Coordinates of C-alpha atoms in Angstrom, one line a residue:
M15 CA -11.0 -20.4 12.2
T16 CA -7.5 -19.0 12.5
M17 CA -5.0 -20.8 10.3
P18 CA -1.3 -21.1 11.2
A19 CA 0.9 -18.5 9.6
Q20 CA 3.0 -19.4 6.6
T21 CA 6.4 -17.8 6.5
V22 CA 7.5 -16.7 3.0
D23 CA 11.2 -16.7 2.0
T24 CA 11.9 -13.2 0.8
G25 CA 15.6 -13.9 0.1
T26 CA 16.8 -11.5 2.8
D27 CA 16.3 -10.9 6.5
Q28 CA 15.8 -7.2 5.7
L29 CA 12.3 -8.1 4.6
L30 CA 9.9 -10.4 6.4
C31 CA 6.7 -11.9 5.0
E32 CA 4.1 -14.2 6.4
I33 CA 0.6 -15.2 5.3
A34 CA -2.1 -15.9 7.8
D35 CA -5.9 -15.9 7.3
R36 CA -5.4 -14.8 3.7
V37 CA -3.5 -11.7 4.8
A38 CA 0.1 -11.2 3.6
T39 CA 2.0 -9.2 6.2
I40 CA 5.1 -7.7 4.6
T41 CA 7.5 -6.2 7.2
L42 CA 10.4 -3.9 6.4
N43 CA 13.1 -5.1 8.8
R44 CA 16.0 -2.7 9.1
P45 CA 15.1 -1.2 12.5
D46 CA 18.6 0.2 13.1
A47 CA 18.2 2.3 9.9
R48 CA 14.5 3.2 10.5
N49 CA 13.6 0.6 7.8
A50 CA 15.2 2.6 5.1
L51 CA 15.3 1.1 1.6
S52 CA 18.4 -0.8 0.6
D53 CA 19.9 -2.8 -2.3
D54 CA 18.7 -6.0 -0.5
L55 CA 15.4 -4.8 1.0
T56 CA 13.9 -3.0 -2.0
P57 CA 14.2 -5.8 -4.7
A58 CA 12.7 -8.2 -2.1
L59 CA 9.8 -5.8 -1.5
R60 CA 9.2 -5.6 -5.3
R61 CA 9.1 -9.4 -5.5
M62 CA 6.7 -9.8 -2.5
I63 CA 4.3 -7.2 -3.8
K64 CA 4.2 -9.0 -7.2
E65 CA 3.9 -12.5 -5.7
C66 CA 1.4 -11.7 -2.9
G67 CA -0.6 -9.4 -5.3
S68 CA -1.1 -12.3 -7.7
S69 CA -1.4 -15.2 -5.2
D70 CA -4.8 -16.9 -4.9
D71 CA -3.9 -17.6 -1.2
V72 CA -3.8 -13.8 -0.4
G73 CA -6.8 -11.6 -0.1
A74 CA -5.2 -8.5 1.3
L75 CA -1.7 -7.0 1.7
L76 CA -0.5 -5.4 5.0
I77 CA 2.8 -3.5 4.8
T78 CA 4.5 -2.3 7.9
G79 CA 7.9 -1.8 9.5
T80 CA 9.8 -3.4 12.4
G81 CA 10.3 -1.3 15.6
T82 CA 9.3 2.3 15.8
A83 CA 9.4 3.3 12.1
F84 CA 7.5 2.5 8.9
C85 CA 10.2 3.5 6.4
A86 CA 12.6 6.4 6.3
G87 CA 12.8 6.2 2.5
G88 CA 16.2 6.1 0.8
D89 CA 19.3 5.4 3.0
V90 CA 20.8 8.9 3.1
K91 CA 24.1 7.7 4.5
G92 CA 24.6 5.8 1.3
M93 CA 23.8 8.7 -1.0
G94 CA 26.6 10.4 -2.9
G95 CA 29.1 7.7 -2.1
R96 CA 31.4 6.1 -4.6
S97 CA 30.3 2.9 -6.2
S98 CA 32.4 0.1 -7.7
K99 CA 29.9 -0.2 -10.5
P100 CA 30.6 1.4 -13.9
E101 CA 29.2 4.9 -14.1
M102 CA 25.9 5.0 -16.0
T103 CA 24.9 7.7 -18.5
Q104 CA 22.1 10.1 -17.6
D105 CA 19.6 8.2 -19.8
E106 CA 20.6 4.9 -18.2
K107 CA 20.0 6.3 -14.7
V108 CA 16.6 7.7 -15.8
N109 CA 15.5 4.4 -17.4
Q110 CA 16.7 2.5 -14.3
L111 CA 14.7 4.6 -12.0
K112 CA 11.6 4.4 -14.2
V113 CA 11.7 0.7 -14.0
R114 CA 12.3 0.7 -10.2
Q115 CA 9.4 3.1 -9.6
R116 CA 7.0 1.1 -11.8
T117 CA 7.8 -2.2 -10.1
L118 CA 7.5 -0.8 -6.6
T119 CA 4.8 1.9 -6.0
G120 CA 3.5 1.4 -9.5
A121 CA 3.0 -2.3 -8.9
L122 CA 1.6 -1.6 -5.4
K123 CA -1.0 0.8 -6.8
A124 CA -1.9 -1.7 -9.4
V125 CA -2.6 -4.6 -7.0
R126 CA -6.3 -5.5 -7.4
K127 CA -6.7 -6.5 -3.7
P128 CA -7.0 -4.2 -0.6
T129 CA -3.6 -2.9 0.5
I130 CA -3.1 -1.4 3.9
A131 CA -0.1 0.4 5.4
A132 CA 0.4 0.2 9.2
L133 CA 2.7 3.0 10.3
P134 CA 4.3 2.3 13.8
G135 CA 6.4 5.5 13.4
P136 CA 7.7 7.8 10.7
A137 CA 7.2 7.4 7.0
A138 CA 9.4 9.7 5.0
G139 CA 10.5 10.2 1.4
A140 CA 10.0 7.1 -0.7
G141 CA 8.7 5.4 2.5
L142 CA 5.8 7.9 2.4
S143 CA 5.2 7.1 -1.3
I144 CA 4.9 3.4 -0.4
A145 CA 2.4 4.2 2.3
L146 CA 0.4 6.5 0.0
A147 CA 0.3 3.9 -2.7
C148 CA -1.7 1.7 -0.4
D149 CA -5.5 1.9 -0.3
I150 CA -5.7 2.6 3.4
R151 CA -3.2 3.8 6.1
F152 CA -3.4 3.2 9.8
A153 CA -1.0 4.9 12.1
S154 CA 0.2 4.8 15.7
Q155 CA -0.2 7.9 17.9
S156 CA 3.6 8.4 17.7
A157 CA 3.8 8.2 13.9
F158 CA 4.6 11.1 11.7
I159 CA 5.3 11.8 8.0
S160 CA 7.7 14.0 6.1
T161 CA 8.2 14.2 2.4
G162 CA 11.9 14.7 3.2
Y163 CA 13.2 15.3 -0.3
A164 CA 14.0 19.0 0.0
R165 CA 16.2 18.3 3.0
V166 CA 18.5 16.2 0.8
G167 CA 18.2 18.4 -2.3
L168 CA 16.1 15.9 -4.3
S169 CA 12.9 16.7 -6.2
G170 CA 11.0 13.5 -5.3
D171 CA 10.4 10.0 -6.8
Y172 CA 8.1 6.9 -6.5
G173 CA 5.1 9.0 -7.3
I174 CA 5.2 11.3 -4.3
A175 CA 3.8 14.4 -6.1
W176 CA 0.9 12.6 -7.7
L177 CA 0.1 10.5 -4.6
L178 CA 0.2 13.5 -2.2
T179 CA -1.9 15.7 -4.6
Q180 CA -4.6 13.0 -4.8
V181 CA -4.9 12.8 -1.0
V182 CA -4.5 16.4 0.2
G183 CA -4.9 18.6 -2.9
T184 CA -2.4 20.6 -4.8
A185 CA -1.9 23.5 -2.4
K186 CA -1.1 21.3 0.6
A187 CA 1.0 18.9 -1.5
R188 CA 3.2 21.8 -2.6
E189 CA 3.6 22.9 1.0
L190 CA 4.5 19.5 2.2
L191 CA 7.0 18.9 -0.6
F192 CA 8.6 22.3 -0.5
S193 CA 9.0 22.5 3.3
A194 CA 9.6 18.8 4.1
A195 CA 7.9 19.6 7.4
K196 CA 7.3 16.9 10.0
V197 CA 3.5 16.3 10.3
G198 CA 2.3 14.6 13.4
S199 CA -0.2 11.8 13.6
E200 CA -3.2 14.0 14.6
E201 CA -2.6 16.4 11.7
C202 CA -2.1 13.4 9.4
L203 CA -5.6 12.2 10.4
R204 CA -7.1 15.6 9.9
L205 CA -5.5 15.9 6.4
G206 CA -6.6 12.4 5.4
L207 CA -3.0 11.2 5.1
V208 CA -4.0 8.4 7.5
N209 CA -7.5 6.8 7.9
Q210 CA -7.3 5.9 11.6
L211 CA -5.0 6.3 14.6
F212 CA -4.4 3.7 17.3
P213 CA -2.4 3.6 20.5
D214 CA 1.0 2.2 19.7
D215 CA 0.5 -1.1 21.4
I216 CA -2.6 -2.1 19.4
L217 CA -1.8 -0.7 16.0
M218 CA -0.8 -4.1 14.5
S219 CA -3.6 -6.1 16.1
E220 CA -6.2 -3.6 14.8
S221 CA -4.6 -3.5 11.4
R222 CA -4.4 -7.3 11.1
A223 CA -8.1 -7.6 12.2
F224 CA -9.2 -5.1 9.6
C225 CA -7.1 -6.8 6.8
K226 CA -8.5 -10.2 7.8
S227 CA -12.0 -8.9 7.3
L228 CA -11.2 -7.6 3.8
A229 CA -9.1 -10.6 2.8
N230 CA -12.0 -12.9 3.5
G231 CA -14.5 -10.6 1.7
P232 CA -15.9 -10.8 -1.8
A233 CA -12.7 -10.6 -3.8
I234 CA -14.2 -10.0 -7.2
T235 CA -16.4 -7.2 -5.8
L236 CA -13.4 -5.5 -4.1
Q237 CA -11.4 -5.7 -7.3
N238 CA -14.2 -4.0 -9.2
M239 CA -14.6 -1.4 -6.5
K240 CA -10.9 -0.6 -6.8
D241 CA -11.3 -0.2 -10.6
N242 CA -14.3 2.2 -10.0
L243 CA -12.3 4.2 -7.5
D244 CA -9.3 4.5 -9.7
D245 CA -11.5 5.6 -12.6
A246 CA -12.9 8.3 -10.4
L247 CA -9.4 9.9 -10.2
D248 CA -9.1 10.4 -14.0
L249 CA -12.3 10.0 -15.9
D250 CA -15.4 12.2 -16.2
F251 CA -18.6 11.4 -14.3
L252 CA -20.6 9.9 -17.2
T253 CA -17.8 7.6 -18.2
C254 CA -17.5 6.4 -14.6
L255 CA -21.3 5.9 -14.5
D256 CA -21.1 3.6 -17.5
S257 CA -18.1 1.6 -16.1
E258 CA -19.9 1.2 -12.8
A259 CA -22.9 -0.2 -14.6
E260 CA -20.8 -2.8 -16.4
R261 CA -19.0 -3.8 -13.2
L262 CA -22.2 -4.1 -11.1
V263 CA -23.8 -6.3 -13.7
K264 CA -20.7 -8.5 -13.7
T265 CA -20.5 -8.8 -9.9
A266 CA -24.2 -9.6 -9.8
Q267 CA -23.3 -12.8 -11.6
T268 CA -20.8 -14.0 -9.0
E269 CA -21.3 -16.8 -6.5
D270 CA -20.2 -14.4 -3.8
H271 CA -23.1 -12.1 -4.5
K272 CA -25.6 -15.0 -4.4
E273 CA -24.0 -16.2 -1.1
A274 CA -24.3 -12.7 0.3
V275 CA -28.0 -12.5 -0.5
R276 CA -28.6 -16.0 1.1
A277 CA -26.6 -15.0 4.2
F278 CA -28.6 -11.7 4.5
I279 CA -31.9 -13.6 4.3
E280 CA -30.7 -16.3 6.7
K281 CA -29.3 -13.7 9.1
R282 CA -25.7 -15.2 9.1
T283 CA -22.2 -14.2 8.1
P284 CA -21.5 -14.9 4.4
N285 CA -18.9 -17.4 3.4
F286 CA -17.2 -15.8 0.4
K287 CA -15.2 -18.0 -2.0
G288 CA -13.8 -15.3 -4.4
R289 CA -15.8 -16.4 -7.3

């Protein structure tokens, strides 16, 4: 049964959020600026990632952008301009950025629920980092990506080097960062930068349907799967084997596992409760 959508107050019209069928759809809403990050949008995005990531009413997060872009990254027009705020020291700037990174892509990567990015168009710079910090990426046929940083004389932030390297390997990550080349949707699919491509007009319906299926799945199992997958990035095989054993035994004790077994025997769809 489809439940009516719940609109969440993000504190700004530059970011929209609604929850329906246990899916939190978070939409960057600056279409005139290709959904570039801003002093209003970015703090709101941080809050929504934190709130939706910890809410019992949310089983999966879907992040997308209004119009024909996902996120152009930082607002280049605002870079290098004069600010009325007191000038910070170098250390203060570094510490500020560290906090901002950890509470955005760092927090998104740490969410123990499925996270999906739906790219209706370009994802560039920090926008690409946000997409890569999600578990899965779907894209429209007209979407493309670009690291973008080299074009504006910046080295990269929000985890772009680590995230890219994990997805495409070190050689390709270096090429994409150094060149800031535009990579079309078909090439993104070939490289594994996106998981699936859809015609522009059905991207969101397909993305929402996929998110709904995950959001109503066995939450504890999915959380432990994410832990296993994260371990696989950093730990040796035998350590991962041991951790998998611990987590499988733990998930075998859940009500969702018992429900899944009953549903299999009774040839019906399981009704998971997240416990």
